[in-house]
């Protein structure tokens, strides 16, 4: 009986481990974790016993201060660093680095690698950024909130792709590829918007120093250097220079991602030859009965693992290694730090409030995400196809493309990030966060409903034609 109970306990632990791995590998898992962190952040910011500690933690100073003998501060590094700033200016660099690696892969050998493949998602992404910006400025032109026009222009790829995955075969594969490529092009556009419009006062000396180091890294890459250490150390220095330059430090992550080599250290021929040699040595190693793998076997297996790793480009290895950390650590921490809005007045939830002084951040962001995004994506795609520049994705219909475009209105991560850069007034920042959460939720609901409706009509049409 005891053995049976132990067996059942071990089996249950094993099944939990399998389900845990299946969850982490699911495309929608990142979106679920993010949504959970949003709920936790809102609770922490509004519960009486936690709101004060939540805000105090985010505002905790992390700068290193060196005092002179007379009591004056001589040196502070990093300047103005708090927990919240460390997350937004430090931890999010890893997110942007991973985004940069993904953009580079798609441009070199993915959906954006040829003009014919790239034209439709790139134009759709451009339309999906322009229309929300126009809608936001319609509500906020001439007010102190006008600088937030970039907030509704972004698409959160984790949520959008996660929802598409949960909808299964209701969406054609070609449209899933289209939305993925669109979101990547949209990320590139958002990075350019942040770099050009949401930086501070530029310190030319720091920026020039960063460019000199990046130029040195580029020549090092061209000379064939493939060791990771020689890229990651300069990346940290470049981040510090960008932090003090006035250009947002997150851009340094994208810049360095573009310099990471994609070609492997070893060629296919060398890999095959060396692997055969190691295999022969491993098989010839001494054995004593059924003791595989013994110490000798493990030695050659480690050599094989290192050989295999160096036969894959550094860019691919880093992208694969960082993906789970970005999805389940970086982005959830960002959500916990940025999605918590203390609702001190019911007016915060009234996103349709308008005043002549601050306009309506709520309506600008909400309608920018829910209306502007799908409308811009649809009209740009329609214009590209009708003009002959591009073709409608195989198996797709215009109404299904519009429904998928609605999912592009899920701004969340990038929108929250731009919101924190666009405004200095905490009241405006919080109003923007509420509108982003409500707009992203509405875009997700509308997109899902339209996909379910249109996919049902398509199936009935196919069945009726048989």
XYZ file of C-alpha atoms in Angstrom:
466
model
C 0.000 0.000 0.000
C 2.825 2.381 0.898
C 4.651 1.506 -2.356
C 1.469 2.201 -4.317
C 1.065 5.606 -2.611
C 4.693 6.464 -3.345
C 4.251 5.421 -6.996
C 1.124 7.590 -7.293
C 2.953 10.569 -5.702
C 5.894 10.222 -8.128
C 3.529 9.879 -11.095
C 1.559 12.972 -10.044
C 4.798 14.991 -9.722
C 5.859 13.729 -13.162
C 2.520 14.694 -14.723
C 2.677 18.152 -13.108
C 6.163 18.598 -14.599
C 4.898 17.592 -18.056
C 1.900 19.933 -17.814
C 4.219 22.716 -16.615
C 6.519 22.248 -19.615
C 3.537 22.105 -21.984
C 2.227 25.373 -20.519
C 5.581 27.148 -20.844
C 5.895 26.010 -24.464
C 2.358 27.087 -25.437
C 2.259 30.247 -27.640
C -0.499 31.744 -25.471
C 1.273 31.150 -22.133
C 3.081 34.499 -22.185
C -0.184 36.364 -22.645
C -1.809 34.497 -19.749
C 1.112 35.302 -17.431
C 1.047 38.965 -18.510
C -2.688 39.191 -17.870
C -2.204 37.701 -14.415
C 0.525 40.253 -13.640
C -1.767 43.103 -14.736
C -4.431 41.920 -12.285
C -1.858 41.569 -9.478
C -0.425 45.033 -10.222
C -3.882 46.644 -10.102
C -4.616 44.930 -6.788
C -1.270 45.987 -5.299
C -1.859 49.585 -6.383
C -5.397 49.816 -4.965
C -5.685 47.587 -1.888
C -5.431 49.681 1.310
C -2.724 47.516 2.851
C -0.433 47.328 -0.185
C -0.777 50.516 -2.274
C 1.668 52.581 -0.190
C 4.309 49.825 -0.115
C 3.869 49.157 -3.854
C 4.569 52.781 -4.803
C 7.357 53.101 -2.226
C 9.108 50.013 -3.600
C 9.022 51.346 -7.176
C 10.419 54.701 -6.057
C 13.271 53.207 -3.997
C 16.596 54.803 -4.986
C 19.217 52.368 -6.281
C 21.964 54.848 -7.191
C 25.451 54.339 -5.790
C 26.607 57.522 -4.045
C 30.208 58.393 -3.150
C 30.606 61.202 -0.604
C 33.569 63.528 -0.279
C 35.088 64.261 3.201
C 33.204 67.554 3.451
C 29.872 65.753 3.174
C 29.008 66.719 -0.408
C 28.172 64.087 -3.008
C 30.970 63.835 -5.551
C 29.733 60.986 -7.686
C 26.405 59.237 -8.319
C 25.960 56.198 -10.580
C 23.630 55.500 -12.234
C 22.056 58.930 -11.924
C 18.395 58.920 -10.813
C 18.134 55.117 -10.789
C 15.072 53.763 -8.969
C 13.492 50.312 -9.018
C 10.941 51.464 -11.617
C 13.638 53.095 -13.751
C 15.841 50.009 -13.476
C 12.987 47.945 -14.889
C 12.069 50.397 -17.676
C 15.600 51.513 -18.612
C 17.580 48.426 -17.633
C 15.562 45.224 -17.683
C 13.583 46.280 -20.766
C 16.869 46.543 -22.690
C 16.861 42.721 -22.674
C 13.337 42.814 -24.164
C 14.429 45.222 -26.899
C 17.581 43.182 -27.511
C 15.421 40.081 -28.093
C 13.071 42.092 -30.319
C 16.088 43.322 -32.295
C 17.332 39.753 -32.803
C 13.886 38.719 -34.048
C 13.651 41.694 -36.407
C 17.118 40.947 -37.784
C 16.231 37.279 -38.387
C 13.035 38.190 -40.210
C 14.854 40.761 -42.378
C 17.731 38.415 -43.252
C 15.908 35.130 -43.839
C 12.270 35.436 -42.683
C 8.999 37.033 -43.718
C 10.660 40.419 -44.315
C 13.625 39.076 -46.297
C 12.311 39.987 -49.767
C 10.403 42.976 -51.061
C 7.552 40.759 -52.277
C 7.140 39.113 -48.870
C 7.643 42.262 -46.830
C 5.562 44.800 -48.728
C 2.129 43.806 -47.375
C 2.962 43.478 -43.636
C 5.239 46.554 -43.735
C 2.600 48.750 -45.397
C -0.095 47.313 -43.109
C 2.086 48.097 -40.068
C 2.642 51.647 -41.353
C -1.109 52.135 -41.820
C -1.710 50.599 -38.401
C 0.596 53.200 -36.842
C -0.537 56.247 -38.811
C -4.299 55.901 -38.288
C -4.138 55.601 -34.439
C -1.779 58.590 -34.266
C -4.237 60.685 -36.315
C -7.170 59.622 -34.134
C -5.223 60.455 -30.952
C -4.302 63.917 -32.275
C -7.927 64.503 -33.307
C -8.894 64.335 -29.632
C -5.767 65.937 -28.167
C -4.330 68.393 -30.703
C -3.230 71.621 -29.043
C -3.418 70.197 -25.496
C -0.693 69.133 -23.076
C -1.518 65.506 -23.903
C -0.678 65.820 -27.618
C 2.778 64.323 -27.077
C 1.147 60.947 -26.388
C 0.279 60.343 -30.058
C 2.733 57.407 -30.178
C 0.968 55.440 -27.430
C -1.766 53.732 -29.526
C 0.550 53.001 -32.479
C 2.089 49.817 -31.005
C 1.043 46.152 -31.180
C 1.831 43.619 -28.450
C 3.007 40.549 -30.336
C 2.793 38.216 -27.309
C -0.915 38.836 -26.718
C -1.869 38.990 -30.405
C -0.125 35.752 -31.420
C -1.261 34.053 -28.207
C -4.911 34.769 -28.968
C -4.510 33.573 -32.563
C -3.020 30.317 -31.252
C -5.997 29.752 -28.942
C -8.383 30.261 -31.877
C -6.778 27.306 -33.657
C -7.642 26.617 -37.299
C -10.356 29.283 -37.434
C -7.701 31.640 -38.826
C -5.792 30.672 -42.003
C -2.093 29.973 -41.440
C -1.245 32.673 -43.988
C -2.972 35.311 -41.824
C -1.127 34.111 -38.721
C 2.140 34.601 -40.615
C 0.877 37.985 -41.829
C 0.064 39.171 -38.290
C 3.425 37.931 -36.977
C 5.329 39.787 -39.722
C 3.125 42.860 -39.204
C 3.808 42.856 -35.445
C 7.560 42.591 -36.061
C 7.453 45.479 -38.562
C 5.299 47.365 -36.051
C 7.945 46.773 -33.351
C 10.578 48.246 -35.658
C 8.341 51.272 -36.246
C 7.749 51.676 -32.506
C 11.504 51.569 -31.864
C 12.042 54.326 -34.434
C 9.263 56.411 -32.851
C 10.855 56.037 -29.403
C 14.318 56.897 -30.726
C 13.218 59.934 -32.738
C 10.436 61.459 -30.637
C 10.702 60.262 -27.038
C 14.320 60.821 -26.116
C 15.544 63.530 -23.778
C 18.113 66.248 -24.373
C 20.883 64.542 -26.334
C 24.433 64.484 -24.932
C 26.475 64.279 -28.127
C 29.704 63.158 -26.413
C 28.083 60.057 -24.865
C 26.291 59.225 -28.098
C 29.499 59.569 -30.142
C 31.361 57.315 -27.689
C 28.604 54.702 -28.049
C 28.792 54.900 -31.855
C 32.590 54.496 -31.783
C 32.270 51.319 -29.686
C 29.520 49.969 -31.966
C 31.722 50.676 -34.986
C 34.563 48.740 -33.334
C 32.182 45.840 -32.635
C 31.043 45.908 -36.281
C 34.631 45.634 -37.573
C 35.309 42.886 -35.026
C 32.308 40.979 -36.418
C 33.501 41.502 -40.005
C 36.907 40.081 -39.025
C 35.140 36.869 -37.981
C 34.992 37.087 -34.175
C 32.375 34.599 -32.939
C 32.947 34.520 -29.160
C 29.980 35.855 -27.194
C 32.052 37.558 -24.485
C 33.387 40.120 -26.963
C 29.839 41.247 -27.809
C 28.072 41.206 -24.460
C 30.689 43.258 -22.570
C 30.541 46.160 -25.089
C 26.726 45.894 -24.940
C 26.761 46.766 -21.219
C 29.085 49.753 -21.830
C 26.919 50.970 -24.720
C 23.815 50.719 -22.514
C 25.467 53.011 -19.951
C 26.440 55.541 -22.620
C 22.920 55.542 -24.083
C 21.482 55.961 -20.571
C 23.427 59.213 -20.145
C 23.110 60.350 -23.773
C 19.418 61.323 -23.672
C 18.478 58.747 -26.336
C 16.449 56.104 -24.518
C 18.751 53.338 -23.331
C 16.381 50.619 -24.596
C 17.446 51.546 -28.137
C 20.952 50.314 -27.291
C 19.496 46.798 -27.047
C 18.214 46.953 -30.622
C 21.446 48.530 -31.886
C 23.581 45.778 -30.363
C 21.221 43.047 -31.604
C 21.905 44.202 -35.158
C 25.653 43.660 -34.593
C 25.397 40.090 -33.279
C 26.728 37.686 -35.953
C 24.275 35.255 -37.500
C 26.854 33.047 -39.230
C 28.045 30.069 -37.158
C 31.590 29.591 -35.948
C 31.937 26.249 -37.747
C 30.811 25.254 -41.250
C 28.526 22.334 -42.025
C 31.419 20.302 -43.407
C 33.614 20.911 -40.354
C 30.707 20.089 -38.009
C 29.962 16.797 -39.791
C 33.645 15.770 -39.873
C 34.292 16.661 -36.222
C 31.054 15.030 -35.034
C 31.944 11.762 -36.779
C 35.376 11.832 -35.151
C 33.940 12.459 -31.656
C 31.343 9.739 -32.168
C 34.056 7.218 -33.063
C 36.090 8.186 -29.992
C 33.049 7.894 -27.735
C 32.132 4.448 -29.069
C 35.727 3.290 -28.626
C 35.876 4.505 -25.022
C 36.336 1.926 -22.261
C 33.157 0.486 -20.792
C 32.516 -1.852 -17.906
C 29.306 -3.688 -18.462
C 26.215 -1.524 -18.806
C 27.645 1.716 -17.401
C 26.698 4.092 -20.237
C 27.288 6.965 -20.019
C 30.432 6.757 -17.932
C 33.006 9.516 -17.385
C 34.657 8.996 -20.789
C 31.298 9.057 -22.610
C 30.240 12.237 -20.837
C 33.505 13.948 -21.830
C 32.892 13.351 -25.539
C 29.194 14.202 -25.225
C 30.128 17.594 -23.719
C 32.500 18.163 -26.636
C 29.653 17.287 -29.039
C 27.316 19.722 -27.278
C 29.837 22.579 -27.538
C 30.503 21.713 -31.172
C 26.767 21.766 -31.926
C 26.319 25.103 -30.121
C 29.161 26.751 -32.053
C 27.702 25.437 -35.308
C 24.611 27.588 -34.774
C 24.847 31.355 -35.252
C 25.224 33.430 -32.074
C 22.128 35.466 -32.976
C 19.940 32.341 -33.153
C 21.380 30.951 -29.904
C 20.778 34.173 -28.010
C 17.251 34.550 -29.391
C 16.371 30.984 -28.381
C 18.011 31.295 -24.943
C 16.466 34.673 -24.095
C 12.917 33.867 -25.265
C 11.660 32.162 -22.053
C 13.309 34.772 -19.810
C 11.790 37.643 -21.783
C 8.346 36.004 -21.879
C 8.125 34.774 -18.295
C 10.418 37.153 -16.400
C 11.170 40.474 -18.104
C 7.696 41.253 -19.454
C 5.802 40.097 -16.323
C 8.089 42.247 -14.108
C 7.490 45.169 -16.470
C 3.739 44.603 -16.201
C 3.897 44.426 -12.400
C 5.774 47.748 -12.286
C 3.788 49.629 -14.924
C 0.224 48.292 -15.007
C -0.588 49.215 -11.413
C -2.710 52.362 -11.483
C -4.040 53.758 -8.215
C -7.649 54.726 -8.954
C -8.169 57.632 -6.582
C -11.282 58.874 -8.364
C -14.046 57.308 -10.511
C -13.091 59.915 -13.121
C -10.012 57.789 -13.923
C -12.272 55.053 -15.301
C -14.188 57.509 -17.484
C -12.007 57.299 -20.568
C -14.516 59.463 -22.481
C -13.824 62.499 -20.274
C -12.739 65.590 -22.252
C -11.333 68.939 -21.179
C -9.936 71.835 -23.211
C -6.671 71.739 -21.225
C -5.675 68.071 -21.417
C -8.019 66.922 -24.211
C -9.039 63.285 -23.861
C -6.155 60.859 -23.449
C -8.695 58.101 -22.842
C -10.622 58.548 -26.098
C -7.422 59.115 -28.088
C -5.857 55.866 -26.922
C -9.038 53.772 -26.760
C -10.334 54.657 -30.231
C -6.784 54.680 -31.586
C -6.358 51.031 -30.567
C -9.894 49.739 -31.183
C -10.741 51.711 -34.357
C -7.512 53.188 -35.696
C -5.420 50.016 -35.661
C -7.755 47.698 -37.642
C -8.839 50.521 -39.963
C -5.246 51.510 -40.736
C -4.145 47.892 -41.253
C -7.153 47.124 -43.476
C -6.971 50.255 -45.644
C -3.199 49.985 -46.148
C -3.527 46.291 -47.072
C -6.462 46.974 -49.390
C -4.533 49.758 -51.140
C -1.420 47.577 -51.530
C -3.393 44.663 -53.021
C -5.592 46.778 -55.322
C -2.571 48.671 -56.638
C -0.796 45.423 -57.461
C 2.059 45.965 -55.021
C 1.093 42.907 -52.961
C -1.232 39.913 -52.894
C -3.857 38.944 -50.359
C -2.485 36.089 -48.163
C -3.450 32.661 -49.503
C -6.805 31.438 -48.221
C -7.603 34.784 -46.581
C -10.673 36.972 -47.051
C -10.942 40.718 -46.534
C -13.305 40.381 -43.610
C -10.997 37.865 -41.892
C -8.026 40.180 -42.490
C -9.998 42.984 -40.825
C -10.796 40.710 -37.865
C -7.119 39.786 -37.482
C -6.270 43.483 -37.786
C -8.446 44.112 -34.716
C -6.009 41.994 -32.701
C -3.326 44.455 -33.783
C -5.074 46.903 -31.457
C -3.709 45.030 -28.434
C -1.039 47.561 -27.527
C -0.203 46.702 -23.922
C 3.606 46.260 -23.426
C 4.867 48.717 -26.052
C 2.002 51.157 -25.416
C 2.671 51.167 -21.660
C 6.347 51.734 -22.398
C 5.660 54.719 -24.690
C 3.129 56.070 -22.158
C 5.866 56.184 -19.502
C 8.064 58.179 -21.915
C 5.431 60.518 -23.351
C 4.265 62.196 -20.126
C 5.985 63.545 -17.031
C 2.770 64.252 -15.105
C 1.859 61.086 -13.111
C -1.848 61.881 -13.574
C -1.505 61.797 -17.369
C 0.603 58.622 -17.203
C -2.069 56.854 -15.127
C -4.904 58.022 -17.392
C -2.942 56.635 -20.318
C -2.429 53.283 -18.581
C -6.151 52.875 -17.873
C -7.007 53.658 -21.494
C -4.353 51.206 -22.756
C -5.708 48.378 -20.599
C -9.322 49.056 -21.584
C -8.501 49.582 -25.265
C -6.341 46.448 -25.483
C -9.057 44.378 -23.785
C -11.735 45.761 -26.128
C -9.547 45.095 -29.205
C -8.968 41.499 -28.080
C -12.693 40.888 -27.480
C -13.785 42.493 -30.768
C -11.095 40.630 -32.727
C -12.020 37.257 -31.209
C -15.756 37.770 -31.772
C -15.263 38.785 -35.417
C -12.941 35.832 -36.072
C -15.462 33.411 -34.535
C -18.324 34.942 -36.571
C -16.453 35.073 -39.873
C -14.878 31.606 -39.494
C -18.356 30.174 -38.801
C -19.739 31.822 -41.947
C -16.804 30.520 -44.016
C -17.355 26.960 -42.786
C -21.091 27.100 -43.532
C -20.320 28.479 -46.995
C -17.862 25.633 -47.705
C -20.328 23.039 -46.424
C -23.140 24.525 -48.527
C -21.022 24.340 -51.650
C -20.379 20.605 -51.311
